[in-house]
Short mmCIF file of C-alpha atoms in Angstrom, two decimals:
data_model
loop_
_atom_site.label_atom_id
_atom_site.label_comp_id
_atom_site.label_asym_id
_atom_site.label_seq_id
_atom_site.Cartn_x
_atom_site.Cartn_y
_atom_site.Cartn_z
CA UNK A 1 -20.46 -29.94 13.05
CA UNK A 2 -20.73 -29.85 8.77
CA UNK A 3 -19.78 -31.70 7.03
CA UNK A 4 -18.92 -28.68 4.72
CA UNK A 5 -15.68 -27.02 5.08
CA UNK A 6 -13.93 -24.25 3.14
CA UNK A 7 -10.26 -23.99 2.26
CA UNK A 8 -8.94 -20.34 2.12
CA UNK A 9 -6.59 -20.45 -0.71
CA UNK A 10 -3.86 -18.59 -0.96
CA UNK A 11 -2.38 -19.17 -4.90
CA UNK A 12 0.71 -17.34 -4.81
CA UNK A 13 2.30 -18.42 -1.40
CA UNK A 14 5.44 -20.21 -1.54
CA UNK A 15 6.06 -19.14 -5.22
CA UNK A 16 2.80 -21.16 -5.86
CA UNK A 17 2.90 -24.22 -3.58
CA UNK A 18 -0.39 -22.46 -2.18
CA UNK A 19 -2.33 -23.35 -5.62
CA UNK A 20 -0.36 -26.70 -5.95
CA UNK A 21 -1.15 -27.48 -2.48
CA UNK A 22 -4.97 -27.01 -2.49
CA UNK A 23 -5.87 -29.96 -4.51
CA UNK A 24 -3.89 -32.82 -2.26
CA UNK A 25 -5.41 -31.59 0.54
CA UNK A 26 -9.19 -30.83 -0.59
CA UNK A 27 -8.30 -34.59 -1.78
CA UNK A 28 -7.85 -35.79 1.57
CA UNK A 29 -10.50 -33.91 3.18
CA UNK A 30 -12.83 -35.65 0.66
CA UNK A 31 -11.74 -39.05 1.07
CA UNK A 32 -12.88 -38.50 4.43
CA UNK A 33 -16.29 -37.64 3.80
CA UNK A 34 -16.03 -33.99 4.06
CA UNK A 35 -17.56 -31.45 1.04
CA UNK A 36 -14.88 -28.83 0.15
CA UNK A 37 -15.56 -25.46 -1.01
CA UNK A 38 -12.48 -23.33 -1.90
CA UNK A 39 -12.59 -19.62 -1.72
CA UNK A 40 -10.11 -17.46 -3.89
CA UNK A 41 -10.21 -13.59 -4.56
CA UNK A 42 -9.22 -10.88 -7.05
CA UNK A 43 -6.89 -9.74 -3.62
CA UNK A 44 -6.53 -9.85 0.12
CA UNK A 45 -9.59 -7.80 0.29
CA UNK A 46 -11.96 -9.71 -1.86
CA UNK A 47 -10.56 -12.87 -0.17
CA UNK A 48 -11.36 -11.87 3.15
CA UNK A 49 -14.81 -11.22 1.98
CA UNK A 50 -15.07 -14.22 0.80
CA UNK A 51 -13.58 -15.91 4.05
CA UNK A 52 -16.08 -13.84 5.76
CA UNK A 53 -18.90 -14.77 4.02
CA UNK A 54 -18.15 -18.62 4.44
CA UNK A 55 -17.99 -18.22 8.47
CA UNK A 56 -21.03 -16.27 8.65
CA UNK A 57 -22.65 -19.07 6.65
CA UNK A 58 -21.91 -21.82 8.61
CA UNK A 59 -18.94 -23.59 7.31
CA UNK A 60 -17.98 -26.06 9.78
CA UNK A 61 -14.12 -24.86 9.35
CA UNK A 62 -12.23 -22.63 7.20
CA UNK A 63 -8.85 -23.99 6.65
CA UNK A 64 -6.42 -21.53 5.27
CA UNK A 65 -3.90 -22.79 2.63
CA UNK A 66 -0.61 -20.95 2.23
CA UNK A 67 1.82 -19.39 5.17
CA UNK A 68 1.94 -16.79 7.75
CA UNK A 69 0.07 -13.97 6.10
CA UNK A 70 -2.75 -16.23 4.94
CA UNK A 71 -3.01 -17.45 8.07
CA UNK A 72 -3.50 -14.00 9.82
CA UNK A 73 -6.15 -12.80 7.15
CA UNK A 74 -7.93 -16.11 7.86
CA UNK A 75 -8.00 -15.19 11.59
CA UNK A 76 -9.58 -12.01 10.38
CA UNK A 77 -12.06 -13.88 9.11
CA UNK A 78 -12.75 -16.53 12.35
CA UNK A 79 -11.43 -14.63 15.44
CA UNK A 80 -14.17 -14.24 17.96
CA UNK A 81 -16.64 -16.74 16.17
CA UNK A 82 -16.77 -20.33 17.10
CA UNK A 83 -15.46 -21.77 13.82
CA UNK A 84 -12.31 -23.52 13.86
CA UNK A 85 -9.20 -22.71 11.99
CA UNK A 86 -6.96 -25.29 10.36
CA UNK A 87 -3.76 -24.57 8.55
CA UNK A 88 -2.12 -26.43 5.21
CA UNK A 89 1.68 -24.52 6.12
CA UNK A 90 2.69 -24.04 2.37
CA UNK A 91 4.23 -20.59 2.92
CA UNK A 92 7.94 -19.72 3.64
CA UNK A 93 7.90 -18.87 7.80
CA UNK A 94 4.61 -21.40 8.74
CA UNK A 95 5.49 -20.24 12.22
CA UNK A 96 1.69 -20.53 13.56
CA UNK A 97 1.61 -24.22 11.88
CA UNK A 98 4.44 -25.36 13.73
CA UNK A 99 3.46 -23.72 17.12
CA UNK A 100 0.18 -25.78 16.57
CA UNK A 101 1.97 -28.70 16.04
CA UNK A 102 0.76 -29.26 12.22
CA UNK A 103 2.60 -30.58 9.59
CA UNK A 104 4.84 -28.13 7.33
CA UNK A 105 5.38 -28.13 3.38
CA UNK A 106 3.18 -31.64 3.60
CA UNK A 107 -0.41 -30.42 2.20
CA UNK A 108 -1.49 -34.12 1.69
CA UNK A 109 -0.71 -34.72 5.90
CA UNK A 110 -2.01 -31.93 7.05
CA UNK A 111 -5.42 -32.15 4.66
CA UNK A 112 -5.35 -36.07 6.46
CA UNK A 113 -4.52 -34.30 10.44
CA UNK A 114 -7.14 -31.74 9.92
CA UNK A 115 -9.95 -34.24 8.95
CA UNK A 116 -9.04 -36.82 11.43
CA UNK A 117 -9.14 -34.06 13.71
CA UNK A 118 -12.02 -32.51 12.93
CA UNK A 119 -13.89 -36.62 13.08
CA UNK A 120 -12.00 -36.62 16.64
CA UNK A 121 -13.39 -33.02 18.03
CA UNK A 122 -9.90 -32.26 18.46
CA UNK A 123 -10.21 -28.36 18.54
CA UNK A 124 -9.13 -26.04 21.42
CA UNK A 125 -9.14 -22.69 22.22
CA UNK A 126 -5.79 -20.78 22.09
CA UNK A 127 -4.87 -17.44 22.75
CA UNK A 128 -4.78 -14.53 19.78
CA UNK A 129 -2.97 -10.90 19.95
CA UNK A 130 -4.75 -7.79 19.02
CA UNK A 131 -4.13 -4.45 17.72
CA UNK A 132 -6.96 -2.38 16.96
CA UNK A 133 -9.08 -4.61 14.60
CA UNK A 134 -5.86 -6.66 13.94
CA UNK A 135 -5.05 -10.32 15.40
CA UNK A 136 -1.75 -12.08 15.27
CA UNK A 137 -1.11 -15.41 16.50
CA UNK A 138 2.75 -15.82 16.68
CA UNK A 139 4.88 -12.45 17.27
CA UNK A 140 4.54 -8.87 16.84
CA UNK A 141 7.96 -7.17 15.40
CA UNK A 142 9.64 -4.22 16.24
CA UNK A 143 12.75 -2.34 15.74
CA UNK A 144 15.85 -4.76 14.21
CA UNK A 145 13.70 -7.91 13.16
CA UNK A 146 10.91 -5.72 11.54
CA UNK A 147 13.56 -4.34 9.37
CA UNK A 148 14.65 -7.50 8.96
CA UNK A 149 11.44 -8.82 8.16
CA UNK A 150 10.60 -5.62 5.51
CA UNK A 151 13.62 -6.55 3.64
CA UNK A 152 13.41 -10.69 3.90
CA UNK A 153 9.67 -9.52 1.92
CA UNK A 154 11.02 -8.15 -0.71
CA UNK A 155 13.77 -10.74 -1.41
CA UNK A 156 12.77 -12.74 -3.62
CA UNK A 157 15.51 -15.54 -3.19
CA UNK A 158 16.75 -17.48 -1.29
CA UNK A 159 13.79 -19.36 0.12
CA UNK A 160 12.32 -20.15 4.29
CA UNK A 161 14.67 -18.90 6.97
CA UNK A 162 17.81 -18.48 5.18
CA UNK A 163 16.06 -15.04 3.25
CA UNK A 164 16.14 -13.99 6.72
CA UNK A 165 19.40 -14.79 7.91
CA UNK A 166 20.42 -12.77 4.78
CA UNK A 167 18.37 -9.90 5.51
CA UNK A 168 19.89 -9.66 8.58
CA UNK A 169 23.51 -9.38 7.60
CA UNK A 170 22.48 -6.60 5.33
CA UNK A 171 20.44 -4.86 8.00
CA UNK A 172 23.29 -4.72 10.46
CA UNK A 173 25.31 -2.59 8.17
CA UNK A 174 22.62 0.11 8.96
CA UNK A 175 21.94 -1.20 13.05
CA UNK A 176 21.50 1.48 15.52
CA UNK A 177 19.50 1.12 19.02
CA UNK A 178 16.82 3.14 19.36
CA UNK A 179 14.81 4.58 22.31
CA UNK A 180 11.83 2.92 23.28
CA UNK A 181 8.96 3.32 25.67
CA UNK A 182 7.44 0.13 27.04
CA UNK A 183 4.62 0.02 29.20
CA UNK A 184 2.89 -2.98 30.66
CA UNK A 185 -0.81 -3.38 31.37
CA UNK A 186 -1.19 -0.53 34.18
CA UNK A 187 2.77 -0.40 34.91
CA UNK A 188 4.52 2.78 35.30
CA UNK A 189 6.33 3.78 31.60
CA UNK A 190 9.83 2.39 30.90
CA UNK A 191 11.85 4.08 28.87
CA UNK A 192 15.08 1.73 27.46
CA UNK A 193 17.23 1.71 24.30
CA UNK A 194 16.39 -1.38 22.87
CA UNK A 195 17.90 -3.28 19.69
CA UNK A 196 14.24 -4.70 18.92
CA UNK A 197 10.76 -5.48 21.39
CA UNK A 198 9.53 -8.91 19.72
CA UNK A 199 5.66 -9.65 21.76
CA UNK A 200 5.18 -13.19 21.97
CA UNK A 201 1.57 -15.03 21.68
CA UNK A 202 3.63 -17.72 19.99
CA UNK A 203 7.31 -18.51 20.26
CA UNK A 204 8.56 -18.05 16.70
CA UNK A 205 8.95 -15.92 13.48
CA UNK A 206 10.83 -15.75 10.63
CA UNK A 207 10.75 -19.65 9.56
CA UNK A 208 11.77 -21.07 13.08
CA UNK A 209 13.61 -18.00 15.00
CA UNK A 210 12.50 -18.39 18.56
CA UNK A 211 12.62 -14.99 19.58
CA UNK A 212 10.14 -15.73 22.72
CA UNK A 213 10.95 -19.09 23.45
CA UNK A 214 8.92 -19.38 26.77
CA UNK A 215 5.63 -18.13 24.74
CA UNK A 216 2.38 -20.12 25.65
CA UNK A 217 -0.79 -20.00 23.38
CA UNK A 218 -3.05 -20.75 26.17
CA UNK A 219 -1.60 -18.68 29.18
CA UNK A 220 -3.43 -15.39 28.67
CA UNK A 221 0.07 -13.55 28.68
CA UNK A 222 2.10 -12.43 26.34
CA UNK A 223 6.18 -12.84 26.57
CA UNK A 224 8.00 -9.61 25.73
CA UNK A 225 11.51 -10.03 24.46
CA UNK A 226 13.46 -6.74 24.97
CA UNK A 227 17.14 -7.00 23.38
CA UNK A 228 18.88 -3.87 24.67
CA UNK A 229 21.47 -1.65 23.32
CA UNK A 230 24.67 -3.96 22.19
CA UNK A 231 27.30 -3.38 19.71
CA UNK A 232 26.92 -5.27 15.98
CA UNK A 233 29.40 -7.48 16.88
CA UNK A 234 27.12 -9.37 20.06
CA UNK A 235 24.43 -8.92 18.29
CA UNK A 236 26.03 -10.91 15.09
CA UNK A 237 27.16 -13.39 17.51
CA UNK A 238 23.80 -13.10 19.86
CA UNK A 239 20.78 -13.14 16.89
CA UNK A 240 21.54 -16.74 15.89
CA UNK A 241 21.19 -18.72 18.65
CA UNK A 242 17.65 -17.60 18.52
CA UNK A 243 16.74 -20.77 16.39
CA UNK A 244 17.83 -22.80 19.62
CA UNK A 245 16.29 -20.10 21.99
CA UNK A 246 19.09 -19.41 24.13
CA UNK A 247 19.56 -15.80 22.99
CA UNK A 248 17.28 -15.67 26.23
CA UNK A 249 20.04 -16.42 28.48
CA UNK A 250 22.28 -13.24 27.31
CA UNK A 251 22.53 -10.22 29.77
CA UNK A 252 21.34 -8.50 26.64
CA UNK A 253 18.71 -9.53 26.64
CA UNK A 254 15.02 -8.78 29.07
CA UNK A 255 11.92 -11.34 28.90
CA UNK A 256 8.59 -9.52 30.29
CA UNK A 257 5.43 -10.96 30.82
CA UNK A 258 1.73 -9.10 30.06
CA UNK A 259 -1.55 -9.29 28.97
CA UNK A 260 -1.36 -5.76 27.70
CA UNK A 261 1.48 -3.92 25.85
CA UNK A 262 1.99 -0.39 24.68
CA UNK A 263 5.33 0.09 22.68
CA UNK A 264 6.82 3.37 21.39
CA UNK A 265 9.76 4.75 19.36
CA UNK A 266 10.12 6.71 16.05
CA UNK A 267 10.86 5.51 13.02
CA UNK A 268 9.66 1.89 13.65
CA UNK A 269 6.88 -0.18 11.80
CA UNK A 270 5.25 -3.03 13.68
CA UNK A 271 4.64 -6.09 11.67
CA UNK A 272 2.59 -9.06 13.09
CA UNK A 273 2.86 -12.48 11.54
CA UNK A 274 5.19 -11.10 9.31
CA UNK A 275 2.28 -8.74 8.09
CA UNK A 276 2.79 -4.91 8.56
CA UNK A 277 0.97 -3.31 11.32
CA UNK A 278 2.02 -0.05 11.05
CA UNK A 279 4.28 2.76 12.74
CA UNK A 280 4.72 2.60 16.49
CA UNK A 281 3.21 3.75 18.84
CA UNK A 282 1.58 0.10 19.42
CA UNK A 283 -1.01 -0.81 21.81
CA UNK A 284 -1.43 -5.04 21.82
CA UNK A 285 -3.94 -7.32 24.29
CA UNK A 286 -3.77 -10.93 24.61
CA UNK A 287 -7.11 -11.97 24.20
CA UNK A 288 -7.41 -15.22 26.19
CA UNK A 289 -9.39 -18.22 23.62
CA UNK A 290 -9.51 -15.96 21.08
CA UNK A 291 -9.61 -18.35 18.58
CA UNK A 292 -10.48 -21.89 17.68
CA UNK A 293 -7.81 -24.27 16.15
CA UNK A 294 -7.58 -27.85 14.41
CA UNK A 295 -4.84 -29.26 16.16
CA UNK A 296 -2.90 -32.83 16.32
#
């Protein structure tokens, strides 16, 4: 492998711990012999370029710096190819960081994991999600936690999960089930009226919410949490014990397994990695070693 790696930056993640979280760990990756290169951009598309443009050159990892979403446009940018990923969590969910295992809010550890890693050949293959020409590696959203989600993004305070938690109160004013078609891999169609479909590569959104609890990133298979139709009130009393993962355990609630999932309903958007897909009808694969990680 290089010894020349490239750290993804993003500035603005975190209300700037991104920028303020480059330089401790480009610091540590140095002191352990490696050459850093930092890409920027003007915006996501420039960066991506950029990102691009490093892989295709050879970098011997591109390390994204910031949360979720920079994390997804990095796998843009490495998905298929057999450069690694590592992650400096800096953001406000770092849901993919801590279903790898990595270090979260602590740039200088993580710079220190990834290079000891990287010395050790610690890298393995994990699974990815795909839409189209779009990967996710923790959950795809839809229906009650993508609205969720769309307002938690435009909140600009509090920060980390409890944005969430108060994007959810206000969403419930609003709730109503909604009728969804589910089908998975060559299954006959279901139709159900579901609260929200969550599809699991990895366990968690939202800052620690385990909405697919029994997710594995190396299993080939996606989990598929269906919460059906239920009144505010359980679903008040239901949502929050999805930091523990025992929302699971309510009759409510339906956990499907797939390597292919097609997901319908009107008036829903689908957001990946807390990143917006677009309006349902969805169509998502697991793509088995998708992608190359750093890991502990």
């Amino acid at each position: 492998m290089t010894s020349e790696i490239t750290l993804f930056v993003n500035p603005t993640a975190g209300r700037g711990r991104g920028a303020r979280a480059a330089q401790p760990a480009a610091s540590a990756l140095r002191a352990a012999g490696f050459s850093v290169r930092t890409v920027l951009g003007e915006d996501a598309a420039d960066a991506l370029t950029r990102a691009r443009t490093a892989v295709e050159g050879g970098t011997g990892a591109l390390i994204a710096v910031g949360g979720d979403g920079m994390a997804n446009l990095a796998l843009r940018a490495v998905a298929g190819t057999r450069t690694p990923l590592g992650l400096v969590a800096v953001g406000t969910g770092n849901d993919f960081a801590r279903a790898l295992g990595l270090p979260v809010r602590e740039p200088a550890a993580a710079g220190r994991m990834i290079a000891d890693a990287l010395k050790c050949g610690r890298i393995h293959d994990i699974d990815l999600g795909q839409v189209g020409d779009r990967w996710f590696g923790t959950v795809l959203a839809s229906g009650f936690d993508s609205r969720v989600n769309d307002r938690g993004n435009r909140m600009r305070w509090p920060a980390g999960r409890f944005k969430y938690d108060l994007a959810m109160i206000a969403e419930l004013a609003a709730f109503r089930p909604v009728p969804y078609r589910i089908r998975l891999d060559d299954g006959e169609v279901r139709e159900v009226e579901a609260t929200l479909v969550a599809v699991g590569n990895g366990s968690s959104y939202g800052g620690g919410m385990r909405i697919c609890p029994g997710a594995d990133l190396t299993d080939g298979l996606f989990d598929i949490t269906v919460v059906g139709d239920c009144s505010r009130t359980t679903l008040l009393r239901v949502f929050p014990r999805v930091y523990r993962g025992t929302h699971a355990e309510h009759p409510a609630v339906t956990v499907l397994r797939a390597a292919r999932v097609e997901i319908a309903a009107e008036g829903i958007t689908g957001y990946a990695d807390g990143e917006p897909l677009g309006p349902l009808p969805l169509s998502a694969r697991c793509v088995r070693g998708g992608v190359r990680v750093v890991g502990p």
